[in-house]
Coordinates of C-alpha atoms in Angstrom, one line a residue:
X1 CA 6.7 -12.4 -10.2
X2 CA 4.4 -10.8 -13.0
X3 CA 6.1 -7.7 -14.2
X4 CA 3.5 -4.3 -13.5
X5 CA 1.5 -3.2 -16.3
X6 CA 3.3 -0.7 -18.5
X7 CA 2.3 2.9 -18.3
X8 CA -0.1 4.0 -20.9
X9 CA 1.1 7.3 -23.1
X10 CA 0.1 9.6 -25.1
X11 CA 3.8 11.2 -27.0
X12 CA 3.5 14.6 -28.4
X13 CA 7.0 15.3 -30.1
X14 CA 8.5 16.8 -32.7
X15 CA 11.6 14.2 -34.6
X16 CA 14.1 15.0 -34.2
X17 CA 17.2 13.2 -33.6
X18 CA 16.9 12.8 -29.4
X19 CA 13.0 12.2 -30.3
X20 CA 13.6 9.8 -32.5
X21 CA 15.4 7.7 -29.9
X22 CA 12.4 8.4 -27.4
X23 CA 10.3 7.0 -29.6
X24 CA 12.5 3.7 -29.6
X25 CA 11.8 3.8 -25.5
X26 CA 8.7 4.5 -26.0
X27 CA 7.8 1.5 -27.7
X28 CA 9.9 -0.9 -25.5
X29 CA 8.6 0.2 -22.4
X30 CA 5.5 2.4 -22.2
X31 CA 2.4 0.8 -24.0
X32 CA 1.6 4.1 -26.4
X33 CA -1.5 5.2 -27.5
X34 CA -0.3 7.5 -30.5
X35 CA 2.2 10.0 -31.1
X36 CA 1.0 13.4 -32.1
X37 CA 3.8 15.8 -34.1
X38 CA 4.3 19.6 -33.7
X39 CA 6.3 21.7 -35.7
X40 CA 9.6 22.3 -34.1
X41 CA 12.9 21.1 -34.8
X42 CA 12.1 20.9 -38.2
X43 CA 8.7 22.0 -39.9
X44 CA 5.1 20.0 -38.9
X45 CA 5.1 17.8 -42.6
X46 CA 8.9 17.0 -41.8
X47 CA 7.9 15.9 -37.7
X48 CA 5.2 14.0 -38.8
X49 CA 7.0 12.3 -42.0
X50 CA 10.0 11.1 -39.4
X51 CA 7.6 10.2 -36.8
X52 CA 6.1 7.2 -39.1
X53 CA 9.0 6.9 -40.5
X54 CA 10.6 5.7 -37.2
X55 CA 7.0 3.5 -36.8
X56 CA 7.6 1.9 -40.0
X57 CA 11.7 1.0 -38.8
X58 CA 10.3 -0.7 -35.9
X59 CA 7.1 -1.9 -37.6
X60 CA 4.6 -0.6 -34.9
X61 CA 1.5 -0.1 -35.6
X62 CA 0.6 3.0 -33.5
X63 CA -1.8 6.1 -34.7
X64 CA 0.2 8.7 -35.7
X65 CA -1.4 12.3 -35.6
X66 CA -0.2 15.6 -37.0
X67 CA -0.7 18.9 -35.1
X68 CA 0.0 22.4 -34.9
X69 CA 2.6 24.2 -37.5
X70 CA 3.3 27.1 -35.8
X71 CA 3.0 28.6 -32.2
X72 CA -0.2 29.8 -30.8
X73 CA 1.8 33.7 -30.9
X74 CA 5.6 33.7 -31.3
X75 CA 6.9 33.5 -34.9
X76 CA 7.9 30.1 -36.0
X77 CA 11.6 28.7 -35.0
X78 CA 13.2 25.7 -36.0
X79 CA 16.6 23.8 -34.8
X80 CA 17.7 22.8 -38.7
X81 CA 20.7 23.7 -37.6
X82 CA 20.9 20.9 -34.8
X83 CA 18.8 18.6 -36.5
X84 CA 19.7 19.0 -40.5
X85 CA 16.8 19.9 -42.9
X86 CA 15.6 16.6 -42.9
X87 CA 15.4 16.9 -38.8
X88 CA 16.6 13.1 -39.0
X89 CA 20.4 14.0 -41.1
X90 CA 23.1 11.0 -40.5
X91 CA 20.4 8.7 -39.5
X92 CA 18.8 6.2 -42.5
X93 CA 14.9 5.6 -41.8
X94 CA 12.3 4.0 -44.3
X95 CA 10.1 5.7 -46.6
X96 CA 7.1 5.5 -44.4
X97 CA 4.0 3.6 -46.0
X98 CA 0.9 5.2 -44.0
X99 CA -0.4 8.6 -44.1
X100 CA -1.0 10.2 -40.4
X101 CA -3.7 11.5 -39.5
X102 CA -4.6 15.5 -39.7
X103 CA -6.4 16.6 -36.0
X104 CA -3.8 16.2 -33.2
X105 CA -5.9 18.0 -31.2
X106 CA -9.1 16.0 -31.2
X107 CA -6.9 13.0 -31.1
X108 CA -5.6 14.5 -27.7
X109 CA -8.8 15.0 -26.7
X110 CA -10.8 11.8 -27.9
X111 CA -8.4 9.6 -26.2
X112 CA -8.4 10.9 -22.7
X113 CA -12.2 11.4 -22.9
X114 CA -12.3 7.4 -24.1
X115 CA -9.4 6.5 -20.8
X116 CA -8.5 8.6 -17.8
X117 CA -5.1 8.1 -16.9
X118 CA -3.1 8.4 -19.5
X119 CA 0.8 9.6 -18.9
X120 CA 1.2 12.7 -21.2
X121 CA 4.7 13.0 -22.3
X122 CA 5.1 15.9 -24.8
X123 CA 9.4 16.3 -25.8
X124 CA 8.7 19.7 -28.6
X125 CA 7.0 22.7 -28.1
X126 CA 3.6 22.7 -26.2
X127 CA 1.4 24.3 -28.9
X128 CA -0.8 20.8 -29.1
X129 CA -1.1 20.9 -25.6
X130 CA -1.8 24.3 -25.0
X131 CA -4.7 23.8 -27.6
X132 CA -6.1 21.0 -26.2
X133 CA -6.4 22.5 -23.1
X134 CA -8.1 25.5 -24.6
X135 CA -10.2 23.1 -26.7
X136 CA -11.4 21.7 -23.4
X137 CA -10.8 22.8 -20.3
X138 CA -11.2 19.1 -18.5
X139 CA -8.6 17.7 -20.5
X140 CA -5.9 18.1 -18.0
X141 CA -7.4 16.9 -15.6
X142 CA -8.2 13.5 -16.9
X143 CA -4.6 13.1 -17.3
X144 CA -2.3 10.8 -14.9
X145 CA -0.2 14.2 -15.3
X146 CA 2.4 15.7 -18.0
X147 CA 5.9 14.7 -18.1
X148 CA 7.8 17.3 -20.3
X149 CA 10.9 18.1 -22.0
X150 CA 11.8 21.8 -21.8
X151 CA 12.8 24.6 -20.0
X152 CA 15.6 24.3 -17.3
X153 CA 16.5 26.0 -14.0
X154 CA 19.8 26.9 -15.0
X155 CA 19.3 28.7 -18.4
X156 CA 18.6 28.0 -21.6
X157 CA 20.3 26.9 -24.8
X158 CA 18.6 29.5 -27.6
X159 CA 19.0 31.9 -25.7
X160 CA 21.1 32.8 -21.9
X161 CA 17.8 32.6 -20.2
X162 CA 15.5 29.9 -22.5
X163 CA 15.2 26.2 -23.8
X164 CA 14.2 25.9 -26.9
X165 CA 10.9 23.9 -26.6
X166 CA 9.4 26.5 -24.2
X167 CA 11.2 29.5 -26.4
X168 CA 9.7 28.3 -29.4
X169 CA 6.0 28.8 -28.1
X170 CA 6.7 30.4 -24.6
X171 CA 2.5 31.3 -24.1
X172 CA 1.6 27.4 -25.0
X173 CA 4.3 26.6 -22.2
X174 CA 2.4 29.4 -19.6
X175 CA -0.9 27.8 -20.7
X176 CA 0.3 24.0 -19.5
X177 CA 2.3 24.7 -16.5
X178 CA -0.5 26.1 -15.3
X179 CA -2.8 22.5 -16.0
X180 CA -4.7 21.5 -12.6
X181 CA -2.9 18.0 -13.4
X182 CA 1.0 17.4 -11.9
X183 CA 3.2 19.2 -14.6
X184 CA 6.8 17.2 -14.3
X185 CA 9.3 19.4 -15.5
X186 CA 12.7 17.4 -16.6
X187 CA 14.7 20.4 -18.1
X188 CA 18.5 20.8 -19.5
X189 CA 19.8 21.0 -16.1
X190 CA 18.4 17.3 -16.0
X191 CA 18.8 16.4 -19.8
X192 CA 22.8 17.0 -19.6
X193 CA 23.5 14.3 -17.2
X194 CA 22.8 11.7 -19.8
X195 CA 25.2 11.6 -22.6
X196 CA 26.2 10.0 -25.2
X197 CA 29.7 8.8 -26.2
X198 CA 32.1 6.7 -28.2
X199 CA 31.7 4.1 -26.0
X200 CA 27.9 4.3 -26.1
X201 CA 27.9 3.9 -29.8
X202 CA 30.4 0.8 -29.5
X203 CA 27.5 -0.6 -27.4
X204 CA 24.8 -0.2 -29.9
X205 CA 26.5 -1.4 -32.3
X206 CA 27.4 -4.3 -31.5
X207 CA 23.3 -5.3 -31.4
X208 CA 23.0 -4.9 -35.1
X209 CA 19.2 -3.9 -35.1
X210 CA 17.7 -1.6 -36.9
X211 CA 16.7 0.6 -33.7
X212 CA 20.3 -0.1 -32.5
X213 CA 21.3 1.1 -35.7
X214 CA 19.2 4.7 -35.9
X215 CA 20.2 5.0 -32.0
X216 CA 24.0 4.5 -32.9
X217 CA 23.3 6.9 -36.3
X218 CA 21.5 9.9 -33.8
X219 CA 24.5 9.6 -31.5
X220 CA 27.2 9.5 -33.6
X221 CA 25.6 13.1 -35.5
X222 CA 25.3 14.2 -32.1
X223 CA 29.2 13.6 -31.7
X224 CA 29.8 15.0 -34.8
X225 CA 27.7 18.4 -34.3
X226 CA 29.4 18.7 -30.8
X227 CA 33.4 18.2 -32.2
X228 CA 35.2 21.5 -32.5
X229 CA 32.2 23.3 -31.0
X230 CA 31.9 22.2 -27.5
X231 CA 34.9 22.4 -25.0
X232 CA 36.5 18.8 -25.4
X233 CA 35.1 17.5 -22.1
X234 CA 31.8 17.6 -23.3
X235 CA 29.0 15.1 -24.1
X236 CA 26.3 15.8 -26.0
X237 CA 22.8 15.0 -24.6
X238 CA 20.0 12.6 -25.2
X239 CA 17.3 15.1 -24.1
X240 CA 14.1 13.4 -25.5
X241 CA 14.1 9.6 -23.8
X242 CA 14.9 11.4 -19.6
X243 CA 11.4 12.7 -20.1
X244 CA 10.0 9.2 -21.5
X245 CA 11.9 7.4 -18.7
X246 CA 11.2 9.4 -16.1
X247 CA 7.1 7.9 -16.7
X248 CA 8.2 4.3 -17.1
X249 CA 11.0 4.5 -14.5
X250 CA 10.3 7.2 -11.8
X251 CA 12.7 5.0 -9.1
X252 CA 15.9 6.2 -11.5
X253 CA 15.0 10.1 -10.6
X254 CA 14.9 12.7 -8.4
X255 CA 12.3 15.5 -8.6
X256 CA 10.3 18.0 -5.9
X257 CA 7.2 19.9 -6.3
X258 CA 7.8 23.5 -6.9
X259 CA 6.2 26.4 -8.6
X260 CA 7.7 26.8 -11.8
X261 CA 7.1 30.2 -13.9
X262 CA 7.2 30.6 -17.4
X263 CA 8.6 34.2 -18.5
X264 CA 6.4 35.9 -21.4
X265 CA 8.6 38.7 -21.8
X266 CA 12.2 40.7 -21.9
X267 CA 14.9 40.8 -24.7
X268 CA 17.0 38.2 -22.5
X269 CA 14.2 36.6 -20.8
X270 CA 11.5 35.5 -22.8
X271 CA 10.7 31.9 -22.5
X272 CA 12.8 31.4 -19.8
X273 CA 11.2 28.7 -16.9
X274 CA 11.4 30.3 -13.7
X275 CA 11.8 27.2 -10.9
X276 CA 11.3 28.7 -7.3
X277 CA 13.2 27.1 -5.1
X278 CA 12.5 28.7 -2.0
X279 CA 10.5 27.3 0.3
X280 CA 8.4 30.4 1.5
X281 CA 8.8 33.9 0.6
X282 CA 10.2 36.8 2.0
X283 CA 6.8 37.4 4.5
X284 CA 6.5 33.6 5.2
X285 CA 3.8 32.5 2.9
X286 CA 4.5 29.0 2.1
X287 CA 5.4 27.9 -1.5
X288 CA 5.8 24.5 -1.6
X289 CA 2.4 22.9 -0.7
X290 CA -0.3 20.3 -1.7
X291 CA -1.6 22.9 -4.2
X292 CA 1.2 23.4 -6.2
X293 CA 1.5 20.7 -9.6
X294 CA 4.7 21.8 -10.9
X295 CA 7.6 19.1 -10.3
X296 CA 11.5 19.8 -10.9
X297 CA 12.8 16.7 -12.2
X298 CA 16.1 17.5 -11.2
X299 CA 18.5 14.6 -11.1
X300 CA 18.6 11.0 -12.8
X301 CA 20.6 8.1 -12.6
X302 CA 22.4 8.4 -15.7
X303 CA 24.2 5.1 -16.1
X304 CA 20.9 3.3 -15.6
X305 CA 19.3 5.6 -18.1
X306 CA 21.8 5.3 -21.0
X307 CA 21.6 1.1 -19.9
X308 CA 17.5 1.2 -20.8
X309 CA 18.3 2.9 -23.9
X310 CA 20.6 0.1 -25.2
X311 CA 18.2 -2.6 -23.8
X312 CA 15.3 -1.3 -25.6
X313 CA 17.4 -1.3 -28.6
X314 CA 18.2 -5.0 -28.1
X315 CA 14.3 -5.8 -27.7
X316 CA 14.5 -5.1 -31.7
X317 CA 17.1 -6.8 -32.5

């Protein structure tokens, strides 16, 4: 039986340790047609630099794009302090050898206006997006739809209420939840069921690869971050790959339509994603219908997951 064709992306992210490791599934089993950066973990030269760094480990040849440096209002944030000043610290990655390019946006747009279709999977803040969108208000909807990782329905973990990819540029985030095309949200409620552990490492390591390698380097600085912080029980998260694998294997996850709101303001509040669960209000309007584009991605079959990580690590060994 001929295997189906690979989903075709677009990846808007923002390396990163957990992006880095998207990337890696990205380019096993989605066929990509560039990555664009954004300033976020770590500054927009840093992003970009890691982003063809990673390119150059795996020796794929896919355009590389660099966007937005700062947020469309909110004052620039980082995660250096997850993600080192490097955004890539504990992992080794090659000098990359390529420049990327300078006009994420236009990218954005030139490709969906060449192919309708394409997935959208964007894993750092939304400002690209968001601009896009403004840039040209049929972009969205040329789209196959946007597959995301931010926000949650549980909290946040900048703040009580907020994620930090929809904190970081919370009026990008209101501009493309509100995108005519499906919005899938896959948020830290979803992220946290896939983690990674000593055993997980073992597993990479015993491929010897050089994605194997940055994989088993990401998870083991995710262990390391976690130790003496954390309560002993827990994991830390892959965040970055759910959102890539929940494109190029929807069968592994669960998700329902439902609006999802994306709070602009409030000391405790601001950037938090609001997903309404109900099923009609208070006076019976309905709120879960064919209009509505927001999906919760809301559970995933972990095990499988962290198995199609490893695998795509092999296909580089």
């Amino acid at each position: 039986m001929t295997a189906p064709p690979k989903p075709r992306v677009l990846v808007d992210c923002d390396p990163g340790h957990d992006d880095a490791v998207m990337l890696v599934c990205a380019a096993a089993y989605a066929d990509v047609v560039g990555i664009t950066t954004v300033g976020g973990n770590v500054g927009i030269d840093r992003t970009t630099r890691n982003a063809l760094a990673v390119c150059e480990l795996l020796g794929w040849d896919v355009p590389v794009h660099a966007g937005a440096a700062r947020p469309l209002l909110a004052e620039p944030s980082d995660a250096r302090h997850v993600h080192g000043e490097s955004g890539m610290d504990g992992a080794t990655l090659p000098s990359p050898t390529r420049s990327a390019g300078t006009d994420a946006v236009g990218f954005l747009l030139d490709a969906t206006r060449a192919e309708e279709g394409l997935w959208l999977v964007p894993t750092g803040p939304l400002t690209n997006v968001a601009l896009a969108m403004r840039a040209d208000p049929g972009f969205a909807s040329r789209l196959a739809g946007i597959c995301l990782m931010g926000g949650g329905a549980l909290g946040g973990n900048v703040t009580v209420a907020a994620e930090f990819n929809v904190h970081a540029d919370p009026e990008a985030a209101a501009i493309v939840f509100g995108a005519p095309c499906p919005v899938h949200m896959c948020g830290l409620d979803l992220t946290h069921q896939v983690t990674v552990s000593p055993a997980f490492v073992e597993r990479l390591r015993t491929i010897d690869g050089p994605a194997s390698r940055l994989c088993a380097e990401v998870a083991e600085a995710a262990m390391a971050r976690y130790d003496g912080v954390a309560s002993a029980a827990a994991l830390p998260p892959l965040h970055d790959p759910v959102a890539l694998l929940a494109v190029t294997h929807p069968q592994l996850f669960h998700r329902r339509r439902a609006p999802i709101h994306i709070e602009l303001e409030g000391a405790l509040t601001r950037g938090a994603t609001l997903v309404d669960r109900r099923t009609a209000t208070a006076t019976g309007a309905r709120l879960v219908h064919d209009q509505i584009t927001t999906r919760w991605v809301h559970d995933v079959d972990a095990a499988a997951a962290l198995d199609l990580i490893v695998d795509a690590c092999r296909a580089w060994s």
